[in-house]
Coordinates of C-alpha atoms and ligand atoms in Angstrom, one line a residue:
M1 CA 0.0 0.0 0.0
N2 CA 1.5 3.4 -1.0
Y3 CA 0.0 5.6 1.7
Q4 CA 1.3 8.8 0.3
N5 CA -0.3 8.3 -3.2
L6 CA -3.5 7.2 -1.5
C7 CA -3.5 10.2 0.7
M8 CA -3.1 12.6 -2.2
D9 CA -6.0 10.9 -4.0
V10 CA -8.1 11.4 -0.9
V11 CA -7.0 15.1 -0.8
A12 CA -8.2 15.5 -4.4
L13 CA -11.5 13.8 -3.6
S14 CA -12.1 16.1 -0.6
R15 CA -11.5 19.2 -2.7
E16 CA -13.9 17.8 -5.3
V17 CA -16.7 17.2 -2.9
G18 CA -15.9 20.4 -1.1
R19 CA -16.7 22.4 -4.3
F20 CA -20.1 20.6 -4.4
M21 CA -20.8 21.4 -0.7
K22 CA -20.0 25.1 -1.2
E23 CA -22.4 25.3 -4.2
E24 CA -25.2 23.5 -2.4
N25 CA -24.7 25.7 0.7
K26 CA -26.0 28.7 -1.3
K27 CA -29.2 26.8 -2.0
I28 CA -30.0 25.2 1.4
R29 CA -33.5 26.0 2.7
G30 CA -35.2 25.2 6.0
S31 CA -37.2 22.4 4.3
D32 CA -33.9 20.6 3.5
V33 CA -33.1 20.2 7.2
E34 CA -34.1 17.0 9.0
S35 CA -33.5 15.9 12.6
K36 CA -32.0 12.6 13.4
E37 CA -32.3 10.9 16.8
H38 CA -32.5 14.3 18.7
F39 CA -34.1 17.6 17.7
N40 CA -30.7 19.3 17.4
S41 CA -29.0 16.4 15.6
L42 CA -29.3 17.8 12.1
V43 CA -28.7 16.4 8.6
T44 CA -29.4 17.6 5.0
Y45 CA -29.4 16.0 1.6
V46 CA -25.9 17.4 1.2
D47 CA -24.5 15.3 4.1
K48 CA -26.0 12.2 2.6
T49 CA -25.1 12.9 -1.0
V50 CA -21.5 13.8 -0.2
E51 CA -21.1 10.6 1.8
K52 CA -22.3 8.6 -1.2
M53 CA -20.0 10.5 -3.5
V54 CA -17.1 9.9 -1.2
I55 CA -17.8 6.2 -0.8
A56 CA -18.2 5.6 -4.5
K57 CA -14.8 7.0 -5.1
L58 CA -13.1 5.4 -2.1
E59 CA -14.3 2.0 -3.3
T60 CA -12.2 2.4 -6.4
F61 CA -9.1 3.1 -4.3
I62 CA -9.3 0.0 -2.1
P63 CA -11.9 -2.4 -3.4
N64 CA -12.3 -4.6 -0.3
A65 CA -12.4 -1.8 2.3
G66 CA -15.4 -1.1 4.5
F67 CA -17.0 2.1 5.7
I68 CA -17.8 3.7 9.0
G69 CA -19.7 6.8 7.9
E70 CA -21.8 9.2 9.9
E71 CA -24.8 8.9 7.6
G72 CA -24.6 5.1 7.4
T73 CA -25.0 5.0 3.7
S74 CA -22.9 1.8 3.4
D75 CA -22.8 -1.2 5.7
K76 CA -19.8 -2.8 4.1
I77 CA -17.2 -4.0 6.7
G78 CA -13.6 -4.5 5.6
D79 CA -11.4 -7.3 7.0
V80 CA -8.3 -5.1 7.1
Y81 CA -9.2 -1.7 5.8
N82 CA -12.1 0.5 6.9
W83 CA -12.6 4.2 5.9
I84 CA -14.0 6.4 8.7
I85 CA -15.9 9.3 7.1
D86 CA -17.6 12.4 8.2
P87 CA -18.9 13.9 4.9
L88 CA -19.8 17.2 6.6
D89 CA -18.4 18.0 10.0
G90 CA -20.1 21.1 11.2
T91 CA -23.6 20.5 9.8
T92 CA -25.1 23.0 12.2
N93 CA -22.7 25.7 10.9
F94 CA -23.5 24.7 7.3
I95 CA -27.2 25.0 7.9
H96 CA -26.9 28.4 9.6
G97 CA -24.6 29.9 7.0
V98 CA -21.6 29.9 9.4
P99 CA -18.7 29.2 7.0
I100 CA -16.8 26.7 9.1
Y101 CA -17.4 23.1 8.0
S102 CA -15.3 20.3 6.7
V103 CA -14.9 16.9 5.1
S104 CA -13.1 14.4 7.4
I105 CA -11.7 11.1 6.1
A106 CA -9.5 8.5 7.9
L107 CA -8.3 5.1 6.9
K108 CA -8.0 2.3 9.5
E109 CA -5.7 -0.6 8.8
N110 CA -6.8 -3.3 11.3
E111 CA -6.9 -1.1 14.5
E112 CA -4.4 1.5 13.4
I113 CA -5.2 4.8 11.6
V114 CA -2.8 5.1 8.6
L115 CA -4.1 8.2 6.8
G116 CA -6.1 11.3 7.8
V117 CA -7.5 14.2 5.7
V118 CA -9.5 17.2 7.0
Y119 CA -10.6 19.7 4.3
E120 CA -12.0 23.0 5.5
V121 CA -14.2 23.9 2.6
N122 CA -14.5 27.7 2.7
L123 CA -10.9 28.6 3.3
E124 CA -9.9 25.7 1.0
E125 CA -7.4 24.5 3.6
C126 CA -6.6 20.8 3.4
F127 CA -4.8 19.2 6.3
Y128 CA -3.4 15.7 5.9
A129 CA -0.9 13.0 6.9
W130 CA -0.2 9.4 6.2
K131 CA 1.6 6.6 8.1
D132 CA 5.1 7.8 9.3
S133 CA 4.8 11.1 7.4
K134 CA 4.9 14.7 8.6
A135 CA 1.7 16.6 8.6
Y136 CA 0.8 19.0 5.9
L137 CA -1.5 22.0 5.1
N138 CA -2.0 22.6 1.3
G139 CA 1.5 21.1 0.6
K140 CA 3.4 22.9 3.5
E141 CA 4.6 21.0 6.5
I142 CA 2.8 22.0 9.8
S143 CA 3.5 21.2 13.4
V144 CA 1.9 21.7 16.7
S145 CA 2.5 24.9 18.8
S146 CA 5.6 25.1 21.0
A147 CA 3.8 27.0 23.7
K148 CA 4.8 25.9 27.2
R149 CA 2.5 28.0 29.4
M150 CA -1.2 28.0 29.8
E151 CA -1.0 31.8 29.7
D152 CA 0.2 31.7 26.1
S153 CA -2.4 29.2 24.9
L154 CA -5.6 29.4 22.9
L155 CA -7.9 26.4 23.6
A156 CA -10.9 25.0 21.7
T157 CA -13.8 22.9 22.8
G158 CA -17.3 21.9 21.8
F159 CA -20.4 22.1 24.0
P160 CA -22.4 19.0 24.7
Y161 CA -25.6 18.9 22.7
W162 CA -27.3 15.8 24.1
D163 CA -25.2 14.2 26.9
F164 CA -25.8 16.8 29.6
H165 CA -25.1 14.7 32.7
K166 CA -21.5 16.1 33.0
M167 CA -22.5 19.7 32.2
D168 CA -21.6 21.1 35.6
A169 CA -18.2 19.6 35.6
Y170 CA -17.7 20.8 32.1
L171 CA -18.6 24.4 33.0
R172 CA -16.1 24.3 35.9
I173 CA -13.4 23.2 33.5
M174 CA -14.4 26.1 31.2
K175 CA -14.3 28.5 34.1
D176 CA -10.8 27.4 35.0
F177 CA -9.4 27.5 31.4
T178 CA -11.0 30.8 30.7
A179 CA -9.2 32.4 33.6
C180 CA -5.7 31.0 32.9
T181 CA -5.4 31.0 29.1
R182 CA -5.7 33.5 26.2
G183 CA -9.2 32.2 25.6
L184 CA -11.5 29.4 24.6
R185 CA -13.1 28.9 21.1
R186 CA -16.1 26.8 20.0
I187 CA -16.0 26.8 16.3
G188 CA -18.4 23.9 15.7
S189 CA -16.4 21.3 13.7
A190 CA -14.3 18.9 15.8
A191 CA -12.3 18.0 12.7
V192 CA -11.4 21.6 12.1
D193 CA -10.5 22.1 15.8
L194 CA -8.1 19.1 15.6
A195 CA -6.6 20.3 12.3
Y196 CA -6.0 23.7 14.0
V197 CA -4.2 22.0 16.9
A198 CA -2.0 20.2 14.3
A199 CA -1.2 23.5 12.6
G200 CA -0.3 25.2 15.9
R201 CA -3.3 27.6 15.9
F202 CA -4.8 26.1 19.0
E203 CA -2.7 24.6 21.8
A204 CA -5.4 22.1 22.5
F205 CA -8.9 20.9 21.9
Y206 CA -11.1 18.8 24.1
E207 CA -14.7 17.5 24.0
Y208 CA -16.8 14.5 25.0
S209 CA -19.5 12.3 23.4
L210 CA -18.2 12.6 19.9
K211 CA -18.0 9.8 17.4
P212 CA -15.2 8.2 15.5
W213 CA -16.0 10.1 12.2
D214 CA -15.7 13.5 14.0
I215 CA -12.2 12.8 15.3
A216 CA -10.3 10.0 13.5
G217 CA -8.9 12.0 10.6
G218 CA -8.0 15.1 12.7
A219 CA -6.6 13.1 15.7
F220 CA -4.2 11.2 13.4
I221 CA -3.0 14.5 11.9
V222 CA -2.4 16.0 15.3
E223 CA -0.1 13.0 16.2
R224 CA 1.8 13.3 12.9
A225 CA 2.3 17.0 13.6
G226 CA 4.0 16.2 16.9
G227 CA 1.0 16.4 19.3
K228 CA -0.7 14.1 21.7
V229 CA -4.2 12.6 21.7
T230 CA -5.8 10.8 24.6
D231 CA -9.0 10.4 26.5
F232 CA -9.5 12.3 29.8
S233 CA -7.6 9.6 31.7
G234 CA -4.6 10.1 29.6
N235 CA -4.8 6.9 27.5
R236 CA -4.1 7.2 23.8
D237 CA -7.4 7.1 21.8
L238 CA -7.6 8.4 18.2
I239 CA -10.9 6.7 17.4
S240 CA -13.7 6.4 19.9
G241 CA -14.5 10.1 20.4
K242 CA -16.1 9.4 23.8
E243 CA -13.6 11.7 25.4
I244 CA -10.9 13.5 23.5
L245 CA -8.0 15.8 24.5
A246 CA -5.6 16.7 21.7
S247 CA -2.8 19.0 22.4
N248 CA 0.7 20.2 21.5
G249 CA 2.0 17.5 23.9
I250 CA 3.9 20.0 26.1
L251 CA 0.7 21.1 27.9
H252 CA -1.0 17.7 27.8
D253 CA -0.4 16.6 31.3
T254 CA -1.5 19.9 32.8
L255 CA -4.7 20.0 30.8
Q256 CA -5.4 16.3 31.3
Q257 CA -5.1 16.6 35.1
K258 CA -7.3 19.7 35.2
I259 CA -10.0 18.0 33.1
A260 CA -9.8 14.7 35.0
K261 CA -10.1 16.4 38.4
E262 CA -13.6 17.8 37.5
F263 CA -14.9 15.4 34.8
L264 CA -13.7 12.1 36.3
A265 CA -14.3 12.9 40.0
Ligands
LIG1 P1 -21.3 17.1 12.9 O1 -21.5 18.5 12.4 O2 -20.7 16.2 11.9 O3 -22.6 16.6 13.6 C1 -19.1 20.1 17.5 O4 -19.3 20.1 18.9 C2 -18.9 18.7 17.0 O5 -19.9 17.8 17.5 C3 -18.9 18.6 15.5 O6 -17.8 17.9 15.1 C4 -20.2 18.0 15.2 O7 -20.2 17.1 14.1 C5 -20.6 17.2 16.4 N1 -22.0 17.1 16.5 C6 -22.7 16.0 16.4 N2 -24.0 16.3 16.6 C7 -24.1 17.6 16.9 C8 -25.2 18.4 17.3 N3 -26.4 18.0 17.3 N4 -24.9 19.7 17.5 C9 -23.7 20.2 17.4 N5 -22.6 19.4 17.1 C10 -22.8 18.1 16.9
LIG2 CA1 -21.4 15.2 10.0

């Protein structure tokens, strides 16, 4: 398997479907919006169409691979290779005309991620990496921030939208971080948050109750850019999304301990 060539093919595919998303975004109306399992879990025909477009192309790249996609448009399971796909990460932004949304694609070889691509559609920024590579943004090498102090850090998070049982602990963590950093951002696409950690724009990103397709591509790119990705207990986890802390590595233990103190108490 030539991971580099494969990665560049996935980059081209992401750009292609990104153009479609941008065009469709101009036409989206209220009647195009459906709720999934919860009133605020939104989906449009664009999410579903893009997932089908992506899967149709990826099938030609690795014929026996399976798919773990947010919209569940394929139930194919691969023995060795499985693509993890979020066709549109940031659907709520997309629907509301907030121009931050992305395509996120990762490839899992057995239990290991070997390729990740996050394409932020409106700025046309493509972040990517493959097994043993550096991390790249539109052809230029990127790396995580070298900040050593919380005071020099900009953090990102996402607010819970259905799993509210840890809300008070979450707010205490936010209060702490707001007071000791340059600030906290909530931009609405976990894949973009992770890509920004990889590029050194954010020192760290954390959230809980996410899914593999929200994080797998971006988490892999963070690691290839020199960062660290764990759950809130500090165990490496690039896939589950149940709890994610991705950082520049230097600040990881400090952040992990602060989060664990409130969230895991
Ligand atoms: P999505 O746009 O693909 O659904 C932001 O907190 C992250 O949570 C995004 O990656 C977003 O991915 C995910 N998410 C899933 N369901 C959501 C919802 N109902 N509201 C906000 N974000 C949601
Ligand atoms: Ca999505």
